[in-house]
Short mmCIF file of C-alpha atoms and ligand atoms in Angstrom, two decimals:
data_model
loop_
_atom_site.label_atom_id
_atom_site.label_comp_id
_atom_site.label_asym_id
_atom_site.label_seq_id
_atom_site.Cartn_x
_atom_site.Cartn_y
_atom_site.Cartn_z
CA UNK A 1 12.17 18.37 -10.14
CA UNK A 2 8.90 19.85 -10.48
CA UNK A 3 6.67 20.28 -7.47
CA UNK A 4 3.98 18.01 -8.67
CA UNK A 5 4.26 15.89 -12.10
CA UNK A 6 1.80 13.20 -13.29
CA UNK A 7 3.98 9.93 -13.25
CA UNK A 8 1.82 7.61 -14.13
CA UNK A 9 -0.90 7.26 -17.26
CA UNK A 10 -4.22 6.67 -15.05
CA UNK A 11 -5.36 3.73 -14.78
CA UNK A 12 -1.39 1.71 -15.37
CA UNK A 13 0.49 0.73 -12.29
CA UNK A 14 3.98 2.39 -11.69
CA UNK A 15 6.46 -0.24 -11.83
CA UNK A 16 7.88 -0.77 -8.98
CA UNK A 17 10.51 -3.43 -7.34
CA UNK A 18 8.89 -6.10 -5.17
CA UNK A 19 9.65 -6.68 -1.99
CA UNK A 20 8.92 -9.84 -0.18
CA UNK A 21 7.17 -9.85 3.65
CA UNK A 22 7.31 -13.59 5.34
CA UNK A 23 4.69 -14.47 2.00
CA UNK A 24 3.33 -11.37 0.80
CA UNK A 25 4.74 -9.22 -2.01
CA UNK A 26 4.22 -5.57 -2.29
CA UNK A 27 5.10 -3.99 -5.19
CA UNK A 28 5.91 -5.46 -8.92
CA UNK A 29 2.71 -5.21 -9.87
CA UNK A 30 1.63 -7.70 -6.99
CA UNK A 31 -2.26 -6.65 -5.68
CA UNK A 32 -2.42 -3.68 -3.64
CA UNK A 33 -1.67 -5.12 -0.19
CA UNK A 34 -3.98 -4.15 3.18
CA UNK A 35 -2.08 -3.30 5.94
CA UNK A 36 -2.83 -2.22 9.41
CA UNK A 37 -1.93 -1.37 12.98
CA UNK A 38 -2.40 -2.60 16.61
CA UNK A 39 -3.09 0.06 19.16
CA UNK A 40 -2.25 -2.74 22.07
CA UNK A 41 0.62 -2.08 24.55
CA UNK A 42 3.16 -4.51 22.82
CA UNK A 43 4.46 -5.80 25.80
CA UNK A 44 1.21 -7.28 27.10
CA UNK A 45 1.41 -9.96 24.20
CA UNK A 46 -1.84 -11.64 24.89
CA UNK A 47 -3.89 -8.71 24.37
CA UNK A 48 -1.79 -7.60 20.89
CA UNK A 49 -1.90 -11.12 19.73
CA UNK A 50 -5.63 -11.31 20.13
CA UNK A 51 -5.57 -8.07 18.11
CA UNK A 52 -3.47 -9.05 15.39
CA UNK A 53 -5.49 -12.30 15.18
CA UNK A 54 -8.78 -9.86 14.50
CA UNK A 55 -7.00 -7.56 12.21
CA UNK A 56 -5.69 -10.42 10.10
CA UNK A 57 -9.16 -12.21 10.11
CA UNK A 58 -11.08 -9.06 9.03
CA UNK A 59 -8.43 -9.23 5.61
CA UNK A 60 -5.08 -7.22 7.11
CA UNK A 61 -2.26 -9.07 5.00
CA UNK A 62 0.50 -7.17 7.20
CA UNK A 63 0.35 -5.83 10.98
CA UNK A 64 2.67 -3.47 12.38
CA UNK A 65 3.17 -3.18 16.10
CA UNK A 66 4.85 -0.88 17.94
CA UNK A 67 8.05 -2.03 19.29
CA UNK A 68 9.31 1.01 22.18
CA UNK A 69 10.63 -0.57 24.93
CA UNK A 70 13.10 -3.66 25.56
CA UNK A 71 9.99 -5.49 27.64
CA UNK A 72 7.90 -4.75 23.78
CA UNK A 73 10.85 -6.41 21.87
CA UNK A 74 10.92 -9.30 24.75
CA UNK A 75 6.77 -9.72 23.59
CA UNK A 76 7.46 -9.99 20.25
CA UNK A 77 8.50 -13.74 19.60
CA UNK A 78 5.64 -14.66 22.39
CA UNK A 79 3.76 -12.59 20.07
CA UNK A 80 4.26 -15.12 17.16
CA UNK A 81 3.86 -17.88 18.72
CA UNK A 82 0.31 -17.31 20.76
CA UNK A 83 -0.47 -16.18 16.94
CA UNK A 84 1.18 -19.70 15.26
CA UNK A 85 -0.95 -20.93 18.02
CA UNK A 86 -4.24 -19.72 16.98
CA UNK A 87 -3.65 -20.53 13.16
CA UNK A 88 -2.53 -17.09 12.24
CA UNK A 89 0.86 -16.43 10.07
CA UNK A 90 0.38 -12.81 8.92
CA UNK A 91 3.74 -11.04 8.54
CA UNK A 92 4.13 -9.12 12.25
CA UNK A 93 6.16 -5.51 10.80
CA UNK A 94 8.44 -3.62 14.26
CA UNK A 95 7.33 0.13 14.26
CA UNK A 96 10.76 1.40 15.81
CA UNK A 97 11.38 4.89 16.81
CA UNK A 98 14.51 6.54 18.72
CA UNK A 99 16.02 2.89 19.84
CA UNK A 100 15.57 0.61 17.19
CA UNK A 101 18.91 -0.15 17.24
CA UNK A 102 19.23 -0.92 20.70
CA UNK A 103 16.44 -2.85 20.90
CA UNK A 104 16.82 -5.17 17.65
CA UNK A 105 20.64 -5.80 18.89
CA UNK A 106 19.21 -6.72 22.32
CA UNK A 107 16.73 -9.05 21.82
CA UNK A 108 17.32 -11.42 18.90
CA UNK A 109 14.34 -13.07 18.43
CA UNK A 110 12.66 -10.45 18.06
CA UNK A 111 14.68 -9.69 15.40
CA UNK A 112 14.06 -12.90 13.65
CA UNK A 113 10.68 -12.86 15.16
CA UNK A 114 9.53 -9.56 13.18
CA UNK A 115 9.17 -9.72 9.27
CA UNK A 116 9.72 -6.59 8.68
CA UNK A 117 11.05 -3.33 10.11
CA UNK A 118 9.79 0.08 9.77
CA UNK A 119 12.22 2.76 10.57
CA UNK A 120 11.46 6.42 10.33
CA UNK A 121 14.56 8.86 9.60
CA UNK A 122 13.25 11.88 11.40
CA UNK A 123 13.20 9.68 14.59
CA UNK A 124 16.37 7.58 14.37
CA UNK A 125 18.71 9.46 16.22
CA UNK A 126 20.25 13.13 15.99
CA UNK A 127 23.60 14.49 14.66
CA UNK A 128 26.05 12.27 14.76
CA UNK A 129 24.72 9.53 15.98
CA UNK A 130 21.74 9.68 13.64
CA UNK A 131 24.00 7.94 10.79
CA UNK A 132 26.11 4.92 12.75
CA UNK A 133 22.14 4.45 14.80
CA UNK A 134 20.67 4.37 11.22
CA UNK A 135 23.38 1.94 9.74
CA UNK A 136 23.06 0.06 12.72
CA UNK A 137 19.25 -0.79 11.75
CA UNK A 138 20.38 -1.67 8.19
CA UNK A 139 22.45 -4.37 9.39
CA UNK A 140 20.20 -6.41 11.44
CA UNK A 141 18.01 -5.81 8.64
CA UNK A 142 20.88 -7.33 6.86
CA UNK A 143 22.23 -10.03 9.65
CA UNK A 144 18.25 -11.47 9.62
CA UNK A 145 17.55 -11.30 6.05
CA UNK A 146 14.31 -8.52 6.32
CA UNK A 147 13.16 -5.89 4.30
CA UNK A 148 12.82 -2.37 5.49
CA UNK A 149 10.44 0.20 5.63
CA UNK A 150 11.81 4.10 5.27
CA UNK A 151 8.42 5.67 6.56
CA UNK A 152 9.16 9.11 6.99
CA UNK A 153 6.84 11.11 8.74
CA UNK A 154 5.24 15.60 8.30
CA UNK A 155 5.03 14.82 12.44
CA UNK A 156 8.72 13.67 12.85
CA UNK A 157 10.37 15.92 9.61
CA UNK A 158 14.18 15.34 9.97
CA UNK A 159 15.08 18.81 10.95
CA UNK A 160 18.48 18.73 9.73
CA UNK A 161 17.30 17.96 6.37
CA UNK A 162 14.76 21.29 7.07
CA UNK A 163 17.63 23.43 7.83
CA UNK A 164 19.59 22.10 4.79
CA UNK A 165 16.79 23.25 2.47
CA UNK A 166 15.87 26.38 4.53
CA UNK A 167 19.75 27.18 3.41
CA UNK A 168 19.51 26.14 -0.45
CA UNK A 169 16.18 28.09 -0.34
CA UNK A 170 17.74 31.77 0.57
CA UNK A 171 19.73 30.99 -2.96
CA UNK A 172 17.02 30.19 -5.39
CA UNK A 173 15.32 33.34 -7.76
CA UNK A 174 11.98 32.35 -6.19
CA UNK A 175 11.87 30.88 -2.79
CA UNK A 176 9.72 27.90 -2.21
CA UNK A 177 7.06 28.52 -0.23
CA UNK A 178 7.12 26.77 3.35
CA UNK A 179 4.88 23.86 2.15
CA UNK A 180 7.43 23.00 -0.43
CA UNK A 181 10.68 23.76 1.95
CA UNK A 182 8.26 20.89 3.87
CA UNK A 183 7.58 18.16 1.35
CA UNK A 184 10.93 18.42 -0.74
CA UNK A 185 12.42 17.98 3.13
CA UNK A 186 9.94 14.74 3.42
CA UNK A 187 10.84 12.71 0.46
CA UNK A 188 14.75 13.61 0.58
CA UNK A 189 14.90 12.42 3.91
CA UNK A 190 13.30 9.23 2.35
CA UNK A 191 15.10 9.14 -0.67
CA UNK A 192 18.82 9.76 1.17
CA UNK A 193 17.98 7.35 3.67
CA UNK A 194 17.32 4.38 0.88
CA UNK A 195 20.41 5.44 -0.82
CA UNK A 196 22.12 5.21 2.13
CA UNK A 197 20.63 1.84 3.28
CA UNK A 198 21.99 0.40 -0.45
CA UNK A 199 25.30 2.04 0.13
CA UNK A 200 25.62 -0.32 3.29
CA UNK A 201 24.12 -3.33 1.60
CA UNK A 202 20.70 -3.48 1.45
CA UNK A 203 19.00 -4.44 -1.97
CA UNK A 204 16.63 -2.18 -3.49
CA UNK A 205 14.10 -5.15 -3.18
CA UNK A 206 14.22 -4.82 0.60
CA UNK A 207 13.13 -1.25 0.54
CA UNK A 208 9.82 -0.13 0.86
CA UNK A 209 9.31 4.09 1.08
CA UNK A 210 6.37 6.08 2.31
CA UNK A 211 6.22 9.63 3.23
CA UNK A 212 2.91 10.48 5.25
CA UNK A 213 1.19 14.25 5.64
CA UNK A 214 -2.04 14.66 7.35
CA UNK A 215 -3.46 17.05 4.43
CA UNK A 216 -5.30 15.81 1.31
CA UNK A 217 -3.37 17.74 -1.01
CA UNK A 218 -0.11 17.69 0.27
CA UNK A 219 0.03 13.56 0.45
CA UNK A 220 -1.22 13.73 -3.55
CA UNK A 221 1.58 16.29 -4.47
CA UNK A 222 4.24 14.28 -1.87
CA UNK A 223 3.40 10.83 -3.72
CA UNK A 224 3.03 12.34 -7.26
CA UNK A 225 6.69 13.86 -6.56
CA UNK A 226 8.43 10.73 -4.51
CA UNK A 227 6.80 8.17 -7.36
CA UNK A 228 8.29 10.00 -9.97
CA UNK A 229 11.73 9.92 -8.30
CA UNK A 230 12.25 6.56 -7.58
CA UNK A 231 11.36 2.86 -8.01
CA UNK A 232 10.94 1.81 -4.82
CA UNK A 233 7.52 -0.17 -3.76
CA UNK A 234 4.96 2.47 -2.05
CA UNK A 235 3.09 2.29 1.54
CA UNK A 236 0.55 4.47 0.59
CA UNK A 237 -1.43 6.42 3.97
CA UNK A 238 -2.72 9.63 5.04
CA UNK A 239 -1.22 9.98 8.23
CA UNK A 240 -3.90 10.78 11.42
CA UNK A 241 -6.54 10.91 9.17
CA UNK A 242 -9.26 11.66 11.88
CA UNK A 243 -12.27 10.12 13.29
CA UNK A 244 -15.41 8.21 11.51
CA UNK A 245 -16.70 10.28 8.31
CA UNK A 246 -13.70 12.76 8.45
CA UNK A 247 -11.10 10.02 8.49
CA UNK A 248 -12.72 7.71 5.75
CA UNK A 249 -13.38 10.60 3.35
CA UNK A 250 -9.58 12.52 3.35
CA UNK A 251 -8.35 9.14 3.64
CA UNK A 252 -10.13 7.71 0.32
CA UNK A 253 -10.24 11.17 -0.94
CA UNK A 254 -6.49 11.59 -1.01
CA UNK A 255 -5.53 7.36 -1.46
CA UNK A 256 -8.14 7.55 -4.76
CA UNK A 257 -6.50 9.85 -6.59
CA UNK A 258 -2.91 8.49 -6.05
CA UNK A 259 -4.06 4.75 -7.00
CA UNK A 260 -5.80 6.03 -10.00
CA UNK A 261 -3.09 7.06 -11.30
CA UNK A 262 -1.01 3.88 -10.86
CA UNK A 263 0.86 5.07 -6.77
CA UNK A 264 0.81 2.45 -4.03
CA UNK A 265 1.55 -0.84 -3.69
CA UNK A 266 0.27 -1.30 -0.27
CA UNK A 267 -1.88 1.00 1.67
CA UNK A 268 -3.28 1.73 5.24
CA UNK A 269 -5.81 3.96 6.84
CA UNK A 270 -5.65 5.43 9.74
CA UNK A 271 -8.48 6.11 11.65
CA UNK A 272 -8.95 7.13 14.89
CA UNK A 273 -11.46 4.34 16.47
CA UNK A 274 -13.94 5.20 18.58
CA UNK A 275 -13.16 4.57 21.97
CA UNK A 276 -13.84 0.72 22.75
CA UNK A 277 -14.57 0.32 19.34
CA UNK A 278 -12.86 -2.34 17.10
CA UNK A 279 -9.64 -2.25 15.29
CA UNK A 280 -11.10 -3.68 12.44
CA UNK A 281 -13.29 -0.74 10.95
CA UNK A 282 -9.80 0.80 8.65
CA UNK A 283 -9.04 -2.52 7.78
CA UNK A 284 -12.60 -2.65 5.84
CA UNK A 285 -12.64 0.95 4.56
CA UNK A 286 -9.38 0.05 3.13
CA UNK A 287 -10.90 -3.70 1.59
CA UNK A 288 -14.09 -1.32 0.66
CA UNK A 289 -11.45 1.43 -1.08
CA UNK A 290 -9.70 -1.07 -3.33
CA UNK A 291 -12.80 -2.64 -4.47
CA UNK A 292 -15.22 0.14 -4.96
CA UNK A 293 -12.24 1.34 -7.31
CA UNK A 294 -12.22 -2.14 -9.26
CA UNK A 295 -8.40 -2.60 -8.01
CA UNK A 296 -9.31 -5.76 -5.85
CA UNK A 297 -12.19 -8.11 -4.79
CA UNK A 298 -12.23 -8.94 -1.28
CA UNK A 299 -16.10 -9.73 -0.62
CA UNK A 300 -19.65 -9.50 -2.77
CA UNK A 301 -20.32 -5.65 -2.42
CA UNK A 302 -24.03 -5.04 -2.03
CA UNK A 303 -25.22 -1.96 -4.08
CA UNK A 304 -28.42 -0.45 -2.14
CA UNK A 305 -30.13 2.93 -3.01
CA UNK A 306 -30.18 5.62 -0.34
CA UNK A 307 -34.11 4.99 0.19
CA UNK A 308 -36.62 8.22 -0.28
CA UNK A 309 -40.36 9.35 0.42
CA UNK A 310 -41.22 6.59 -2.18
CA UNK A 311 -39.96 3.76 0.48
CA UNK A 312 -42.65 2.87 2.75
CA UNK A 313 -40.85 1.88 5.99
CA UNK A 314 -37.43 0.67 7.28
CA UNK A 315 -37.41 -2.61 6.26
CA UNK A 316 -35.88 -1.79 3.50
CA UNK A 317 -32.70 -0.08 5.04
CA UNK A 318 -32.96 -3.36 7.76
CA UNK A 319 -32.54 -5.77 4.68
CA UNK A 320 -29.55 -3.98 3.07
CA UNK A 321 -27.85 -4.29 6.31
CA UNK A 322 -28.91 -7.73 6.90
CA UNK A 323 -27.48 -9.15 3.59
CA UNK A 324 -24.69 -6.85 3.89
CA UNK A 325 -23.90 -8.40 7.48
CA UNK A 326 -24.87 -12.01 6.30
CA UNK A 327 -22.09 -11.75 3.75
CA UNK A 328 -19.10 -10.30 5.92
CA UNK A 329 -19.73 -12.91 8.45
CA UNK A 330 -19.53 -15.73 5.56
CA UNK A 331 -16.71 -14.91 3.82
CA UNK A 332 -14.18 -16.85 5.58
CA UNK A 333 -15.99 -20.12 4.77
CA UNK A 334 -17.20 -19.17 1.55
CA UNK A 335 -13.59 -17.62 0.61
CA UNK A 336 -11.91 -21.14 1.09
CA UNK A 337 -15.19 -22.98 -0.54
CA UNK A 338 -16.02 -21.05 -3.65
CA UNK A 339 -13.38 -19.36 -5.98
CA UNK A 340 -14.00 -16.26 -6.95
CA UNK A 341 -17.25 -15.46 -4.64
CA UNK A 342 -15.77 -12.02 -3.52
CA UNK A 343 -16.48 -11.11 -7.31
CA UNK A 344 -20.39 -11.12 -6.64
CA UNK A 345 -22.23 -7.83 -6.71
CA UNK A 346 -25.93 -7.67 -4.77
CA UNK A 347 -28.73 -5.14 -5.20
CA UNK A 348 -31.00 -3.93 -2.26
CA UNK A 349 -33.56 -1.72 -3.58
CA UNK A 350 -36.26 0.62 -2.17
CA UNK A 351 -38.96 0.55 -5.17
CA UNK A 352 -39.16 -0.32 -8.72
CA UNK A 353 -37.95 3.08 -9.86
CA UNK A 354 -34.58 1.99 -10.16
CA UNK A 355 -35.18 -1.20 -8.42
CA UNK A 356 -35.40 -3.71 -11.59
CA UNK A 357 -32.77 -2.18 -13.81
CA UNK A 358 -29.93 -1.68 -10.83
CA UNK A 359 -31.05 -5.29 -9.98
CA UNK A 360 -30.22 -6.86 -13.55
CA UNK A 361 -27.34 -5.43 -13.52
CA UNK A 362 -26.22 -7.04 -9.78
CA UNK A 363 -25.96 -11.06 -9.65
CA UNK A 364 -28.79 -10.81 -7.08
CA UNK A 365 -31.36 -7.63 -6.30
CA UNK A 366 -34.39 -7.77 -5.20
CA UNK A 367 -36.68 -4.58 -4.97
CA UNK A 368 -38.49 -3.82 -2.47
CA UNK A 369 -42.53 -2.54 -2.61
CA UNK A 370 -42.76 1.73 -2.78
CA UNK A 371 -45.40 4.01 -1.67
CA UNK A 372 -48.49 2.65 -3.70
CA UNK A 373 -46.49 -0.50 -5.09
CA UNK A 374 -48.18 -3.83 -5.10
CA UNK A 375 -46.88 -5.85 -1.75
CA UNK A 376 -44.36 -7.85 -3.88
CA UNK A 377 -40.61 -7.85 -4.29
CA UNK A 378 -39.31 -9.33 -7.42
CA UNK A 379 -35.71 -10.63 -7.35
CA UNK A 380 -33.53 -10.65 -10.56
CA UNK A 381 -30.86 -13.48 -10.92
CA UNK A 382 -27.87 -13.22 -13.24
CA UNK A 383 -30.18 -10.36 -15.08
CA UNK A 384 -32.98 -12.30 -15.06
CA UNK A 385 -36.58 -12.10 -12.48
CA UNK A 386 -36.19 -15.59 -11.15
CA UNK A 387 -39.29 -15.11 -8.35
CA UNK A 388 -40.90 -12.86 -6.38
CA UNK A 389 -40.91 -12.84 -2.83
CA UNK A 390 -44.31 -11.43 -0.25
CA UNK A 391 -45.30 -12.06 2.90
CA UNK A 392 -43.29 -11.43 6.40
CA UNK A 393 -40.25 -13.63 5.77
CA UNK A 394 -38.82 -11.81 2.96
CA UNK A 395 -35.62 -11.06 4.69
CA UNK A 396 -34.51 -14.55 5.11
CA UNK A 397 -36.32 -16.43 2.19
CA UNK A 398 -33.54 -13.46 -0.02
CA UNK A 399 -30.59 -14.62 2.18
CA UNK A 400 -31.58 -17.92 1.61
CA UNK A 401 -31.67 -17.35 -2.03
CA UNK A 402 -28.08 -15.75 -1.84
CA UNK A 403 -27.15 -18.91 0.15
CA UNK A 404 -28.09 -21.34 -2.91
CA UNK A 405 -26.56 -18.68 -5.31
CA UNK A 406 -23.19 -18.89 -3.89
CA UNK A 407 -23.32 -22.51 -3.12
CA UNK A 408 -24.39 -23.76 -7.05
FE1 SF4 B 1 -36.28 6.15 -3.91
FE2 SF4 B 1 -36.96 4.01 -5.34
FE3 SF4 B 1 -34.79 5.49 -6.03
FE4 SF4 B 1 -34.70 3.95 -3.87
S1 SF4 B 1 -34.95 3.23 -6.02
S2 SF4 B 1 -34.05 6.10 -4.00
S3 SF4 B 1 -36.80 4.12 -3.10
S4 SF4 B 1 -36.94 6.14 -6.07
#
């Protein structure tokens, strides 16, 4: 095949085959599905629950844990029930790494417990074990009725697929170049190990591929390459992605491109959270990804100009937080009260430069006074200047505007 062909036409989904996770589909042209990880030791199952619980309320429609030890399988259906407890039913997906096999044939209900299992093939065992401790996976996949991930991994490659093509390399005209030897070794490793997984009785609509590289470029050529080669539904995800502005910016750098042109049915990003910090932050830039591409609507976006010499103090920065804040902490009341609010767009604007015009074109925007501007802020509604606001309350008399919006 060639190193990197355009599957898709941008802008089309690839089809894929959907899978089903407890009630979410991925794949089939289903929405692109958010999907995150705890960092919680899994066998202290207050602490991941709690964790879950946040993830899934900040929009995470899947959570993986990591499932290492028997005492973390032993958590797990404690685990689902603190979470049935609190009201929460996102699908829980098992991480498993060198003893998945031992650990899902020791401890049944975690077995049932789990919704989904995510096996790696550079990790599953090596030589000749690597194929009855694979199998073995397959069927309890098969005994509880779950879908699988095949998440292969550029940190875990499976080295005897590596030495394989190292081999087949010394006989082509012109060698492929280590990066190739690297991704070629990548999505075989996938693509045997879902033909394998079939050949012992798993449907191809309880497969689910993904084949993660820390590098920009190499996930788009990987993805470009594996989507072309299969059907199979795609987890999408630049592996350790990095910290704050580094993580979100290869992460949407290298996601964008593939989604544009049709690649992923679910996605996650991986940053690197600043110590203490929450969980939640990669669960947003992920909501923030989708939408900001027009793929999904998860809640009102607020469009707000970066603010120059022409803006006269902070306030103006203050109230594009504000509103921004005001509607995050909403959403889950206004999600279950008014359909279709997460389609709203909102304009905070510094002066009446671009102020009015990016305004019409928002639901809501209100514009802010500029250097030498009278001490008024008009606000435009549905296109229109409904009022304009002065004085020292203009913060909340606009959120109390937005407010009535939503609510009529
Ligand atoms: Fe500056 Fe006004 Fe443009 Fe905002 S809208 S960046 S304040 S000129």
């Amino acid at each position: 095949s060639s190193p990197n062909p355009r599957p898709a036409e941008s802008g089309k989904r690839r089809p894929s085959v959907g899978v089903q996770i407890g009630k979410v589909i991925v794949g089939s042209g289903a929405p692109i599905v958010v999907q995150s990880m705890t960092n919680t030791d899994t066998e202290d199952a207050s602490s991941t629950a709690k964790q879950i619980a946040e993830l899934a309320r900040a929009g995470s429609e899947l959570v993986r844990i990591t499932v290492n030890t028997p005492a973390a399988a032993a958590a797990v259906p404690r685990i689902r029930e603190r979470l049935e407890m609190m009201g929460v039913d996102v699908p829980i997906i098992g991480d498993f790494h060198y003893n998945g096999h031992q650990l899902l044939e020791s401890e049944p209900a975690c077995a049932e417990a789990l919704a989904k299992y995510r096996i790696n093939p550079g990790n599953v065992g090596f030589g000749k074990k690597k194929d009855s401790q694979f199998a073995a996976i397959i069927e309890m996949a098969l005994r509880y009725d779950k879908p699988v991930r095949i998440g292969a991994n550029w940190g875990s490659l499976d080295q005897s697929m590596v030495a394989t093509l190292m081999d087949e390399n010394h006989t082509r005209a012109v060698p492929w170049d280590a990066s190739h030897v690297a991704r070629e070794a990548l999505i075989r490793s996938a693509l045997d190990s879902a033909q394998r997984a079939e050949e012992i009785g798993l449907a191809r609509d309880r497969i689910i591929l993904s084949c993660k590289v820390s590098g920009v470029q190499e996930l788009i050529a990987v993805y470009r390459d594996l989507a072309a080669r299969c059907d199979y539904a795609l987890h999408l995800g630049l592996t350790e992605a990095g910290m704050g502005s580094k993580g979100i910016t290869a992460s949407s750098a290298a996601l964008a491109v593939l989604l544009q042109e049709g690649i992923g049915d679910t996605i996650r990003i991986s940053l690197t959270p600043e110590p203490g910090a929450s969980r939640t932050g990669e669960v947003i830039v992920a909501q923030e990804l989708l939408q900001t591409m027009g793929l999904r609507a998860f809640t009102p976006l607020v469009t707000a100009c970066p603010g120059c010499g022409r803006t006269t103090s902070e306030f103006f920065q203050e109230l594009a937080k504000t509103v921004q804040e005001h509607v995050r902490e909403q959403m889950p009341l206004w999600r279950v009260k008014y359909d279709g609010v997460e389609n709203l767009t909102l304009a905070v604007m510094g002066c009446v430069v671009n102020g009015p015009g990016e305004s019409k074109h928002a639901n809501i925007g209100i514009s802010l006074p500029g250097n030498g501007e009278a001490p008024s802020a008009p606000v435009f509604i549905d296109g229109e200047k409904a009022m304009t606001l002065r004085g020292d309350n203009i913060a909340n008399e606009f959120v109390g505007i937005l407010d009535n919006y939503v609510a009529s």
